[in-house]
Amino acid sequence: MMPAARESLLDAAYTALARRPWSAVRMVDVAAAAGVSRQTLYNEFGSKEGLARALVRREADAYLAGIDRALATQSDARERLTATAEWTATLARENALVRAMLTGCWSERLPSPTLSAVPSSSAVPAQRRADGPLPSPGDFVALVRDRAVSVLSGPGADKSDTPDLARSCELVVRLALSCVAAPPGEGGVADLVRSALYRQLTG
């Protein structure tokens, strides 16, 4: 199956999930919305649980790709981390699956696949990856922190500075997640992050 067809099936599943609880999403409707047979859908994902895992994996990957873009947008370290926090809070507000992944709070409307790997007999590489372990909230904190440290420290950086930088990066990620759980007031995420980083990343 072409990757584009897999994407169209995941798009159809995501759209269906926006309209009704996952328990009410039917495989036949997802297949019809994507213009493929139900058998094609099962060949690609194996089961409804496989489709759920693939959907969660795709949204996780899209979130992390956005983190990479946010870290590449500015030259100033504080602004890069501010952009990272804003992306986290904005996407979590707009995307229920991302919000659930980042907070660990899965509502009854959502699929809630186990985060541990499941046995996979799929011949589809993308599905084998989806059947592998899915990131927990703690995993996301570490993934985003480590990406930020890597970008901000740059090649040939003095590694003795890394622990402080890692703490600052982790602080930003956790601050962004707190804004997902309890949205900030006027000034939003950016003001919180900038004030938190003011002393830590001077210069």
PDB file of C-alpha atoms in Angstrom:
ATOM      1  CA  MET A   1       0.000   0.000   0.000  1.00  0.00           C
ATOM      2  CA  MET A   2       1.259   3.481  -0.831  1.00  0.00           C
ATOM      3  CA  PRO A   3       2.177   5.710   2.153  1.00  0.00           C
ATOM      4  CA  ALA A   4      -0.325   8.294   0.836  1.00  0.00           C
ATOM      5  CA  ALA A   5      -3.149   5.753   1.105  1.00  0.00           C
ATOM      6  CA  ARG A   6      -2.112   4.950   4.679  1.00  0.00           C
ATOM      7  CA  GLU A   7      -2.150   8.652   5.466  1.00  0.00           C
ATOM      8  CA  SER A   8      -5.619   9.055   3.970  1.00  0.00           C
ATOM      9  CA  LEU A   9      -6.876   6.215   6.193  1.00  0.00           C
ATOM     10  CA  LEU A  10      -5.320   7.861   9.258  1.00  0.00           C
ATOM     11  CA  ASP A  11      -6.857  11.188   8.216  1.00  0.00           C
ATOM     12  CA  ALA A  12     -10.250   9.495   7.927  1.00  0.00           C
ATOM     13  CA  ALA A  13      -9.837   7.906  11.370  1.00  0.00           C
ATOM     14  CA  TYR A  14      -8.810  11.239  12.899  1.00  0.00           C
ATOM     15  CA  THR A  15     -11.804  13.003  11.332  1.00  0.00           C
ATOM     16  CA  ALA A  16     -14.149  10.259  12.562  1.00  0.00           C
ATOM     17  CA  LEU A  17     -12.700  10.577  16.069  1.00  0.00           C
ATOM     18  CA  ALA A  18     -13.365  14.330  16.058  1.00  0.00           C
ATOM     19  CA  ARG A  19     -17.058  13.610  15.438  1.00  0.00           C
ATOM     20  CA  ARG A  20     -17.735  10.652  17.730  1.00  0.00           C
ATOM     21  CA  PRO A  21     -16.133   8.594  20.505  1.00  0.00           C
ATOM     22  CA  TRP A  22     -13.559   6.030  19.377  1.00  0.00           C
ATOM     23  CA  SER A  23     -15.833   3.209  20.553  1.00  0.00           C
ATOM     24  CA  ALA A  24     -18.393   4.374  17.956  1.00  0.00           C
ATOM     25  CA  VAL A  25     -15.886   4.715  15.092  1.00  0.00           C
ATOM     26  CA  ARG A  26     -16.419   1.816  12.699  1.00  0.00           C
ATOM     27  CA  MET A  27     -13.680   0.383  10.506  1.00  0.00           C
ATOM     28  CA  VAL A  28     -16.063   0.153   7.548  1.00  0.00           C
ATOM     29  CA  ASP A  29     -16.787   3.893   7.803  1.00  0.00           C
ATOM     30  CA  VAL A  30     -13.073   4.774   8.001  1.00  0.00           C
ATOM     31  CA  ALA A  31     -12.395   2.658   4.905  1.00  0.00           C
ATOM     32  CA  ALA A  32     -15.308   4.225   3.013  1.00  0.00           C
ATOM     33  CA  ALA A  33     -14.222   7.762   3.915  1.00  0.00           C
ATOM     34  CA  ALA A  34     -10.729   6.997   2.580  1.00  0.00           C
ATOM     35  CA  GLY A  35     -12.115   5.353  -0.557  1.00  0.00           C
ATOM     36  CA  VAL A  36     -10.684   1.886   0.085  1.00  0.00           C
ATOM     37  CA  SER A  37     -12.159  -1.483   0.988  1.00  0.00           C
ATOM     38  CA  ARG A  38     -12.456  -2.606   4.588  1.00  0.00           C
ATOM     39  CA  GLN A  39     -10.104  -5.487   3.733  1.00  0.00           C
ATOM     40  CA  THR A  40      -7.458  -2.967   2.620  1.00  0.00           C
ATOM     41  CA  LEU A  41      -7.815  -1.191   5.960  1.00  0.00           C
ATOM     42  CA  TYR A  42      -7.346  -4.455   7.863  1.00  0.00           C
ATOM     43  CA  ASN A  43      -4.397  -5.427   5.649  1.00  0.00           C
ATOM     44  CA  GLU A  44      -2.703  -2.136   6.554  1.00  0.00           C
ATOM     45  CA  PHE A  45      -3.439  -1.918  10.294  1.00  0.00           C
ATOM     46  CA  GLY A  46      -4.417  -5.437  11.318  1.00  0.00           C
ATOM     47  CA  SER A  47      -7.215  -4.389  13.672  1.00  0.00           C
ATOM     48  CA  LYS A  48      -8.961  -1.387  15.166  1.00  0.00           C
ATOM     49  CA  GLU A  49      -6.362  -1.457  17.946  1.00  0.00           C
ATOM     50  CA  GLY A  50      -3.644  -1.380  15.275  1.00  0.00           C
ATOM     51  CA  LEU A  51      -5.330   1.622  13.658  1.00  0.00           C
ATOM     52  CA  ALA A  52      -5.470   3.357  17.061  1.00  0.00           C
ATOM     53  CA  ARG A  53      -1.767   2.717  17.665  1.00  0.00           C
ATOM     54  CA  ALA A  54      -0.897   4.031  14.204  1.00  0.00           C
ATOM     55  CA  LEU A  55      -2.987   7.149  14.787  1.00  0.00           C
ATOM     56  CA  VAL A  56      -1.338   7.839  18.142  1.00  0.00           C
ATOM     57  CA  ARG A  57       2.135   7.239  16.665  1.00  0.00           C
ATOM     58  CA  ARG A  58       1.419   9.634  13.783  1.00  0.00           C
ATOM     59  CA  GLU A  59       0.223  12.405  16.115  1.00  0.00           C
ATOM     60  CA  ALA A  60       3.271  11.874  18.360  1.00  0.00           C
ATOM     61  CA  ASP A  61       5.584  12.149  15.344  1.00  0.00           C
ATOM     62  CA  ALA A  62       3.813  15.313  14.145  1.00  0.00           C
ATOM     63  CA  TYR A  63       4.172  16.884  17.592  1.00  0.00           C
ATOM     64  CA  LEU A  64       7.920  16.121  17.685  1.00  0.00           C
ATOM     65  CA  ALA A  65       8.382  17.391  14.109  1.00  0.00           C
ATOM     66  CA  GLY A  66       6.792  20.653  15.259  1.00  0.00           C
ATOM     67  CA  ILE A  67       9.233  20.791  18.166  1.00  0.00           C
ATOM     68  CA  ASP A  68      12.102  20.495  15.682  1.00  0.00           C
ATOM     69  CA  ARG A  69      10.624  23.357  13.619  1.00  0.00           C
ATOM     70  CA  ALA A  70      10.136  25.520  16.717  1.00  0.00           C
ATOM     71  CA  LEU A  71      13.744  24.989  17.760  1.00  0.00           C
ATOM     72  CA  ALA A  72      14.931  26.006  14.288  1.00  0.00           C
ATOM     73  CA  THR A  73      12.897  29.222  14.025  1.00  0.00           C
ATOM     74  CA  GLN A  74      14.967  31.656  16.087  1.00  0.00           C
ATOM     75  CA  SER A  75      18.622  32.268  16.833  1.00  0.00           C
ATOM     76  CA  ASP A  76      18.101  33.285  20.471  1.00  0.00           C
ATOM     77  CA  ALA A  77      17.952  30.352  22.905  1.00  0.00           C
ATOM     78  CA  ARG A  78      15.149  31.857  24.979  1.00  0.00           C
ATOM     79  CA  GLU A  79      13.021  32.494  21.907  1.00  0.00           C
ATOM     80  CA  ARG A  80      13.612  28.964  20.645  1.00  0.00           C
ATOM     81  CA  LEU A  81      12.442  27.536  23.949  1.00  0.00           C
ATOM     82  CA  THR A  82       9.508  29.944  24.045  1.00  0.00           C
ATOM     83  CA  ALA A  83       8.461  28.776  20.557  1.00  0.00           C
ATOM     84  CA  THR A  84       8.776  25.168  21.751  1.00  0.00           C
ATOM     85  CA  ALA A  85       6.500  25.839  24.738  1.00  0.00           C
ATOM     86  CA  GLU A  86       3.971  27.714  22.613  1.00  0.00           C
ATOM     87  CA  TRP A  87       3.828  24.883  20.056  1.00  0.00           C
ATOM     88  CA  THR A  88       3.283  22.349  22.858  1.00  0.00           C
ATOM     89  CA  ALA A  89       0.464  24.327  24.462  1.00  0.00           C
ATOM     90  CA  THR A  90      -1.200  25.258  21.166  1.00  0.00           C
ATOM     91  CA  LEU A  91      -1.152  21.780  19.638  1.00  0.00           C
ATOM     92  CA  ALA A  92      -2.356  20.175  22.866  1.00  0.00           C
ATOM     93  CA  ARG A  93      -5.242  22.633  22.980  1.00  0.00           C
ATOM     94  CA  GLU A  94      -6.222  21.792  19.375  1.00  0.00           C
ATOM     95  CA  ASN A  95      -5.466  18.062  19.288  1.00  0.00           C
ATOM     96  CA  ALA A  96      -7.118  15.810  21.874  1.00  0.00           C
ATOM     97  CA  LEU A  97      -4.765  12.906  21.117  1.00  0.00           C
ATOM     98  CA  VAL A  98      -1.659  15.022  21.653  1.00  0.00           C
ATOM     99  CA  ARG A  99      -3.143  16.423  24.868  1.00  0.00           C
ATOM    100  CA  ALA A 100      -3.813  12.882  26.121  1.00  0.00           C
ATOM    101  CA  MET A 101      -0.304  11.712  25.194  1.00  0.00           C
ATOM    102  CA  LEU A 102       1.370  14.653  26.913  1.00  0.00           C
ATOM    103  CA  THR A 103      -0.724  14.513  30.089  1.00  0.00           C
ATOM    104  CA  GLY A 104      -1.541  10.802  30.363  1.00  0.00           C
ATOM    105  CA  CYS A 105      -5.224  11.739  30.742  1.00  0.00           C
ATOM    106  CA  TRP A 106      -7.112   9.661  28.183  1.00  0.00           C
ATOM    107  CA  SER A 107     -10.811  10.494  28.064  1.00  0.00           C
ATOM    108  CA  GLU A 108     -13.421   7.861  27.295  1.00  0.00           C
ATOM    109  CA  ARG A 109     -13.870   9.436  23.852  1.00  0.00           C
ATOM    110  CA  LEU A 110     -10.336   8.542  22.790  1.00  0.00           C
ATOM    111  CA  PRO A 111      -8.615   5.300  21.936  1.00  0.00           C
ATOM    112  CA  SER A 112      -6.201   4.431  24.733  1.00  0.00           C
ATOM    113  CA  PRO A 113      -3.713   1.910  23.393  1.00  0.00           C
ATOM    114  CA  THR A 114      -1.255   0.385  25.827  1.00  0.00           C
ATOM    115  CA  LEU A 115       2.047   2.261  25.744  1.00  0.00           C
ATOM    116  CA  SER A 116       4.100  -0.929  25.836  1.00  0.00           C
ATOM    117  CA  ALA A 117       4.867  -2.739  22.596  1.00  0.00           C
ATOM    118  CA  VAL A 118       2.365  -5.292  21.326  1.00  0.00           C
ATOM    119  CA  PRO A 119       3.160  -8.441  19.327  1.00  0.00           C
ATOM    120  CA  SER A 120       3.231  -7.485  15.652  1.00  0.00           C
ATOM    121  CA  SER A 121       2.810  -9.806  12.714  1.00  0.00           C
ATOM    122  CA  SER A 122       2.463  -6.907  10.279  1.00  0.00           C
ATOM    123  CA  ALA A 123       4.443  -6.892   7.057  1.00  0.00           C
ATOM    124  CA  VAL A 124       4.003  -3.095   6.929  1.00  0.00           C
ATOM    125  CA  PRO A 125       7.103  -1.334   8.367  1.00  0.00           C
ATOM    126  CA  ALA A 126       5.094   1.693   9.517  1.00  0.00           C
ATOM    127  CA  GLN A 127       2.681  -0.590  11.367  1.00  0.00           C
ATOM    128  CA  ARG A 128       5.512  -2.547  12.993  1.00  0.00           C
ATOM    129  CA  ARG A 129       6.774   0.792  14.308  1.00  0.00           C
ATOM    130  CA  ALA A 130       3.289   1.710  15.566  1.00  0.00           C
ATOM    131  CA  ASP A 131       3.081  -1.679  17.298  1.00  0.00           C
ATOM    132  CA  GLY A 132       6.292  -0.833  19.163  1.00  0.00           C
ATOM    133  CA  PRO A 133       6.362   1.179  22.392  1.00  0.00           C
ATOM    134  CA  LEU A 134       4.426   4.458  22.380  1.00  0.00           C
ATOM    135  CA  PRO A 135       5.815   7.458  24.308  1.00  0.00           C
ATOM    136  CA  SER A 136       4.541   8.197  27.823  1.00  0.00           C
ATOM    137  CA  PRO A 137       4.287  11.763  29.186  1.00  0.00           C
ATOM    138  CA  GLY A 138       7.698  11.278  30.811  1.00  0.00           C
ATOM    139  CA  ASP A 139       9.149  10.065  27.512  1.00  0.00           C
ATOM    140  CA  PHE A 140       7.924  13.228  25.779  1.00  0.00           C
ATOM    141  CA  VAL A 141       9.550  15.418  28.430  1.00  0.00           C
ATOM    142  CA  ALA A 142      12.863  13.625  27.866  1.00  0.00           C
ATOM    143  CA  LEU A 143      12.547  13.640  24.056  1.00  0.00           C
ATOM    144  CA  VAL A 144      11.804  17.362  23.851  1.00  0.00           C
ATOM    145  CA  ARG A 145      14.420  18.262  26.484  1.00  0.00           C
ATOM    146  CA  ASP A 146      17.113  16.251  24.688  1.00  0.00           C
ATOM    147  CA  ARG A 147      16.246  17.734  21.279  1.00  0.00           C
ATOM    148  CA  ALA A 148      16.384  21.228  22.729  1.00  0.00           C
ATOM    149  CA  VAL A 149      19.721  20.571  24.455  1.00  0.00           C
ATOM    150  CA  SER A 150      21.170  19.169  21.232  1.00  0.00           C
ATOM    151  CA  VAL A 151      20.080  22.195  19.169  1.00  0.00           C
ATOM    152  CA  LEU A 152      20.981  24.838  21.749  1.00  0.00           C
ATOM    153  CA  SER A 153      24.363  23.432  22.759  1.00  0.00           C
ATOM    154  CA  GLY A 154      25.411  23.079  19.113  1.00  0.00           C
ATOM    155  CA  PRO A 155      28.358  21.132  17.706  1.00  0.00           C
ATOM    156  CA  GLY A 156      31.544  21.263  19.737  1.00  0.00           C
ATOM    157  CA  ALA A 157      29.803  22.773  22.767  1.00  0.00           C
ATOM    158  CA  ASP A 158      31.353  22.594  26.223  1.00  0.00           C
ATOM    159  CA  LYS A 159      29.598  19.612  27.787  1.00  0.00           C
ATOM    160  CA  SER A 160      30.165  20.981  31.295  1.00  0.00           C
ATOM    161  CA  ASP A 161      27.365  23.489  30.584  1.00  0.00           C
ATOM    162  CA  THR A 162      24.913  20.795  29.500  1.00  0.00           C
ATOM    163  CA  PRO A 163      23.365  19.902  32.919  1.00  0.00           C
ATOM    164  CA  ASP A 164      22.222  23.493  33.474  1.00  0.00           C
ATOM    165  CA  LEU A 165      20.935  23.726  29.920  1.00  0.00           C
ATOM    166  CA  ALA A 166      19.112  20.395  30.295  1.00  0.00           C
ATOM    167  CA  ARG A 167      17.435  21.658  33.479  1.00  0.00           C
ATOM    168  CA  SER A 168      16.328  24.846  31.717  1.00  0.00           C
ATOM    169  CA  CYS A 169      14.980  22.892  28.753  1.00  0.00           C
ATOM    170  CA  GLU A 170      13.134  20.461  31.002  1.00  0.00           C
ATOM    171  CA  LEU A 171      11.681  23.357  32.995  1.00  0.00           C
ATOM    172  CA  VAL A 172      10.261  24.834  29.779  1.00  0.00           C
ATOM    173  CA  VAL A 173       8.700  21.529  28.722  1.00  0.00           C
ATOM    174  CA  ARG A 174       7.111  21.018  32.147  1.00  0.00           C
ATOM    175  CA  LEU A 175       5.905  24.622  32.199  1.00  0.00           C
ATOM    176  CA  ALA A 176       4.277  24.109  28.800  1.00  0.00           C
ATOM    177  CA  LEU A 177       2.590  20.922  30.042  1.00  0.00           C
ATOM    178  CA  SER A 178       1.270  22.749  33.105  1.00  0.00           C
ATOM    179  CA  CYS A 179      -0.258  25.301  30.710  1.00  0.00           C
ATOM    180  CA  VAL A 180      -1.972  22.421  28.888  1.00  0.00           C
ATOM    181  CA  ALA A 181      -3.538  21.234  32.151  1.00  0.00           C
ATOM    182  CA  ALA A 182      -4.335  24.741  33.463  1.00  0.00           C
ATOM    183  CA  PRO A 183      -4.331  27.372  30.687  1.00  0.00           C
ATOM    184  CA  PRO A 184      -2.463  30.558  31.642  1.00  0.00           C
ATOM    185  CA  GLY A 185      -4.026  33.993  31.827  1.00  0.00           C
ATOM    186  CA  GLU A 186      -3.095  37.128  29.951  1.00  0.00           C
ATOM    187  CA  GLY A 187       0.357  36.985  28.403  1.00  0.00           C
ATOM    188  CA  GLY A 188       0.020  33.260  27.926  1.00  0.00           C
ATOM    189  CA  VAL A 189       2.730  30.659  27.764  1.00  0.00           C
ATOM    190  CA  ALA A 190       5.325  32.962  26.238  1.00  0.00           C
ATOM    191  CA  ASP A 191       5.415  35.376  29.189  1.00  0.00           C
ATOM    192  CA  LEU A 192       5.690  32.527  31.681  1.00  0.00           C
ATOM    193  CA  VAL A 193       8.551  30.897  29.801  1.00  0.00           C
ATOM    194  CA  ARG A 194      10.453  34.125  29.203  1.00  0.00           C
ATOM    195  CA  SER A 195      10.267  35.105  32.866  1.00  0.00           C
ATOM    196  CA  ALA A 196      11.266  31.612  34.001  1.00  0.00           C
ATOM    197  CA  LEU A 197      14.270  31.628  31.672  1.00  0.00           C
ATOM    198  CA  TYR A 198      15.322  35.216  32.300  1.00  0.00           C
ATOM    199  CA  ARG A 199      17.893  34.321  34.943  1.00  0.00           C
ATOM    200  CA  GLN A 200      18.829  30.898  33.573  1.00  0.00           C
ATOM    201  CA  LEU A 201      19.753  31.679  29.993  1.00  0.00           C
ATOM    202  CA  THR A 202      21.233  35.140  30.161  1.00  0.00           C
ATOM    203  CA  GLY A 203      23.594  36.190  27.475  1.00  0.00           C
TER     204      GLY A 203
END
